[in-house]
PDB file of C-alpha atoms in Angstrom:
ATOM      1  CA  UNK A   1      21.055  13.839 -51.196  1.00 68.00           C
ATOM      2  CA  UNK A   2      20.193  10.960 -48.977  1.00 70.00           C
ATOM      3  CA  UNK A   3      16.523  10.177 -48.163  1.00 68.00           C
ATOM      4  CA  UNK A   4      16.700  11.548 -44.630  1.00 67.00           C
ATOM      5  CA  UNK A   5      17.982  14.880 -45.939  1.00 79.00           C
ATOM      6  CA  UNK A   6      15.219  14.979 -48.577  1.00 84.00           C
ATOM      7  CA  UNK A   7      12.465  17.529 -47.704  1.00 85.00           C
ATOM      8  CA  UNK A   8       9.954  15.102 -49.256  1.00 87.00           C
ATOM      9  CA  UNK A   9      10.910  12.732 -46.391  1.00 89.00           C
ATOM     10  CA  UNK A  10      11.226  14.928 -43.338  1.00 87.00           C
ATOM     11  CA  UNK A  11       8.622  17.647 -43.995  1.00 91.00           C
ATOM     12  CA  UNK A  12       5.648  15.274 -44.093  1.00 93.00           C
ATOM     13  CA  UNK A  13       7.046  13.383 -41.056  1.00 93.00           C
ATOM     14  CA  UNK A  14       7.230  16.606 -39.033  1.00 94.00           C
ATOM     15  CA  UNK A  15       4.310  18.649 -40.296  1.00 95.00           C
ATOM     16  CA  UNK A  16       1.885  15.785 -40.938  1.00 95.00           C
ATOM     17  CA  UNK A  17       1.634  14.573 -37.361  1.00 96.00           C
ATOM     18  CA  UNK A  18       1.402  18.151 -36.096  1.00 97.00           C
ATOM     19  CA  UNK A  19      -1.603  18.674 -38.389  1.00 96.00           C
ATOM     20  CA  UNK A  20      -3.165  15.455 -37.247  1.00 97.00           C
ATOM     21  CA  UNK A  21      -2.841  16.475 -33.570  1.00 97.00           C
ATOM     22  CA  UNK A  22      -4.326  19.964 -34.331  1.00 96.00           C
ATOM     23  CA  UNK A  23      -7.289  18.565 -36.303  1.00 96.00           C
ATOM     24  CA  UNK A  24      -7.878  15.744 -33.801  1.00 97.00           C
ATOM     25  CA  UNK A  25      -8.087  18.480 -31.097  1.00 96.00           C
ATOM     26  CA  UNK A  26     -10.569  20.465 -33.195  1.00 95.00           C
ATOM     27  CA  UNK A  27     -12.642  17.331 -33.814  1.00 95.00           C
ATOM     28  CA  UNK A  28     -12.742  16.526 -30.081  1.00 96.00           C
ATOM     29  CA  UNK A  29     -13.435  20.176 -29.058  1.00 95.00           C
ATOM     30  CA  UNK A  30     -15.332  21.718 -32.008  1.00 94.00           C
ATOM     31  CA  UNK A  31     -16.460  25.359 -31.732  1.00 95.00           C
ATOM     32  CA  UNK A  32     -20.102  25.276 -30.709  1.00 94.00           C
ATOM     33  CA  UNK A  33     -21.122  28.838 -31.724  1.00 96.00           C
ATOM     34  CA  UNK A  34     -20.197  30.893 -34.726  1.00 96.00           C
ATOM     35  CA  UNK A  35     -17.085  32.904 -33.904  1.00 94.00           C
ATOM     36  CA  UNK A  36     -14.204  34.622 -35.694  1.00 90.00           C
ATOM     37  CA  UNK A  37     -11.421  32.953 -33.763  1.00 92.00           C
ATOM     38  CA  UNK A  38     -11.655  29.199 -33.833  1.00 91.00           C
ATOM     39  CA  UNK A  39     -12.889  26.628 -36.270  1.00 93.00           C
ATOM     40  CA  UNK A  40     -13.671  26.548 -39.989  1.00 96.00           C
ATOM     41  CA  UNK A  41     -14.446  30.179 -40.711  1.00 95.00           C
ATOM     42  CA  UNK A  42     -15.621  31.235 -44.154  1.00 96.00           C
ATOM     43  CA  UNK A  43     -18.538  33.389 -45.250  1.00 95.00           C
ATOM     44  CA  UNK A  44     -20.597  30.364 -46.169  1.00 96.00           C
ATOM     45  CA  UNK A  45     -19.907  28.484 -42.946  1.00 96.00           C
ATOM     46  CA  UNK A  46     -20.738  31.527 -40.801  1.00 96.00           C
ATOM     47  CA  UNK A  47     -24.126  32.324 -42.365  1.00 95.00           C
ATOM     48  CA  UNK A  48     -26.208  30.155 -40.115  1.00 96.00           C
ATOM     49  CA  UNK A  49     -25.677  27.921 -37.116  1.00 97.00           C
ATOM     50  CA  UNK A  50     -26.720  24.923 -39.155  1.00 97.00           C
ATOM     51  CA  UNK A  51     -24.089  25.635 -41.848  1.00 97.00           C
ATOM     52  CA  UNK A  52     -21.537  26.322 -39.091  1.00 97.00           C
ATOM     53  CA  UNK A  53     -22.157  23.000 -37.410  1.00 97.00           C
ATOM     54  CA  UNK A  54     -22.015  21.128 -40.701  1.00 97.00           C
ATOM     55  CA  UNK A  55     -18.801  22.894 -41.797  1.00 97.00           C
ATOM     56  CA  UNK A  56     -17.055  22.125 -38.530  1.00 97.00           C
ATOM     57  CA  UNK A  57     -17.744  18.396 -38.693  1.00 97.00           C
ATOM     58  CA  UNK A  58     -17.232  18.045 -42.470  1.00 97.00           C
ATOM     59  CA  UNK A  59     -14.038  20.060 -42.750  1.00 97.00           C
ATOM     60  CA  UNK A  60     -12.408  18.499 -39.732  1.00 97.00           C
ATOM     61  CA  UNK A  61     -13.029  15.020 -41.085  1.00 97.00           C
ATOM     62  CA  UNK A  62     -11.553  15.930 -44.449  1.00 98.00           C
ATOM     63  CA  UNK A  63      -8.575  17.728 -42.821  1.00 97.00           C
ATOM     64  CA  UNK A  64      -7.821  14.615 -40.783  1.00 97.00           C
ATOM     65  CA  UNK A  65      -8.006  12.396 -43.844  1.00 97.00           C
ATOM     66  CA  UNK A  66      -5.874  14.672 -46.034  1.00 97.00           C
ATOM     67  CA  UNK A  67      -3.346  15.273 -43.222  1.00 96.00           C
ATOM     68  CA  UNK A  68      -2.921  11.477 -42.850  1.00 96.00           C
ATOM     69  CA  UNK A  69      -2.457  11.102 -46.590  1.00 95.00           C
ATOM     70  CA  UNK A  70       0.095  13.995 -46.486  1.00 94.00           C
ATOM     71  CA  UNK A  71       1.998  12.256 -43.691  1.00 94.00           C
ATOM     72  CA  UNK A  72       2.280   9.126 -45.811  1.00 92.00           C
ATOM     73  CA  UNK A  73       3.897  11.094 -48.631  1.00 90.00           C
ATOM     74  CA  UNK A  74       7.155  10.805 -46.672  1.00 89.00           C
ATOM     75  CA  UNK A  75       7.667   7.664 -48.800  1.00 88.00           C
ATOM     76  CA  UNK A  76       8.415   9.973 -51.744  1.00 84.00           C
ATOM     77  CA  UNK A  77      11.578  10.918 -49.966  1.00 83.00           C
ATOM     78  CA  UNK A  78      12.916   7.407 -50.525  1.00 82.00           C
ATOM     79  CA  UNK A  79      12.280   7.423 -54.266  1.00 79.00           C
ATOM     80  CA  UNK A  80      13.159  11.071 -55.115  1.00 83.00           C
ATOM     81  CA  UNK A  81      16.731  11.218 -53.806  1.00 77.00           C
ATOM     82  CA  UNK A  82      17.826  12.256 -57.277  1.00 80.00           C
ATOM     83  CA  UNK A  83      15.978  15.636 -56.969  1.00 80.00           C
ATOM     84  CA  UNK A  84      18.013  18.634 -55.953  1.00 85.00           C
ATOM     85  CA  UNK A  85      17.070  20.141 -52.630  1.00 84.00           C
ATOM     86  CA  UNK A  86      15.290  23.201 -54.068  1.00 89.00           C
ATOM     87  CA  UNK A  87      13.008  21.097 -56.246  1.00 88.00           C
ATOM     88  CA  UNK A  88      12.296  18.736 -53.339  1.00 87.00           C
ATOM     89  CA  UNK A  89      11.342  21.722 -51.092  1.00 89.00           C
ATOM     90  CA  UNK A  90       8.992  23.148 -53.797  1.00 91.00           C
ATOM     91  CA  UNK A  91       7.380  19.765 -54.417  1.00 91.00           C
ATOM     92  CA  UNK A  92       6.938  19.113 -50.713  1.00 91.00           C
ATOM     93  CA  UNK A  93       5.317  22.523 -50.233  1.00 93.00           C
ATOM     94  CA  UNK A  94       2.989  21.982 -53.205  1.00 95.00           C
ATOM     95  CA  UNK A  95       1.838  18.633 -51.749  1.00 94.00           C
ATOM     96  CA  UNK A  96       1.261  20.201 -48.322  1.00 94.00           C
ATOM     97  CA  UNK A  97      -0.664  23.158 -49.856  1.00 96.00           C
ATOM     98  CA  UNK A  98      -2.810  20.682 -51.788  1.00 96.00           C
ATOM     99  CA  UNK A  99      -3.467  18.654 -48.612  1.00 95.00           C
ATOM    100  CA  UNK A 100      -4.669  21.804 -46.876  1.00 95.00           C
ATOM    101  CA  UNK A 101      -6.525  23.400 -49.815  1.00 97.00           C
ATOM    102  CA  UNK A 102      -8.492  20.363 -51.071  1.00 97.00           C
ATOM    103  CA  UNK A 103     -10.531  19.943 -47.865  1.00 97.00           C
ATOM    104  CA  UNK A 104     -11.462  23.695 -48.057  1.00 97.00           C
ATOM    105  CA  UNK A 105     -12.533  23.352 -51.647  1.00 98.00           C
ATOM    106  CA  UNK A 106     -14.610  20.247 -50.908  1.00 98.00           C
ATOM    107  CA  UNK A 107     -16.235  21.845 -47.835  1.00 98.00           C
ATOM    108  CA  UNK A 108     -17.149  24.975 -49.715  1.00 98.00           C
ATOM    109  CA  UNK A 109     -18.682  22.974 -52.523  1.00 97.00           C
ATOM    110  CA  UNK A 110     -20.634  20.877 -50.030  1.00 97.00           C
ATOM    111  CA  UNK A 111     -21.840  24.029 -48.208  1.00 97.00           C
ATOM    112  CA  UNK A 112     -23.041  25.527 -51.496  1.00 97.00           C
ATOM    113  CA  UNK A 113     -24.806  22.250 -52.424  1.00 97.00           C
ATOM    114  CA  UNK A 114     -26.565  21.984 -49.046  1.00 96.00           C
ATOM    115  CA  UNK A 115     -27.222  25.584 -48.100  1.00 93.00           C
ATOM    116  CA  UNK A 116     -27.029  27.498 -51.353  1.00 88.00           C
ATOM    117  CA  UNK A 117     -25.121  30.821 -51.802  1.00 76.00           C
TER     118      UNK A 117
END
């Protein structure tokens, strides 16, 4: 498998910039009021307007950072050409899930530290 056929190369190069665009949009136009349609919506973030405002700013910043890092993982496609395609897809998906889950975990911990349960 050549590097440009490697999911570890093309998935981050396609999905990463899309995530960056989405989170840049959310950063530029954050949801002002608590709602169930748009923004970072968890039980902790929706308890008060103060926790909502904090969660929107904090999570968006982390999502942008982790999306950028995820985009850079396309380099793995150059050095993992020896992997079979199935393993490369699984590894790429695991990296993407981590890039999306870690900001949520960090934001929830920070909400708990600042606002309690």
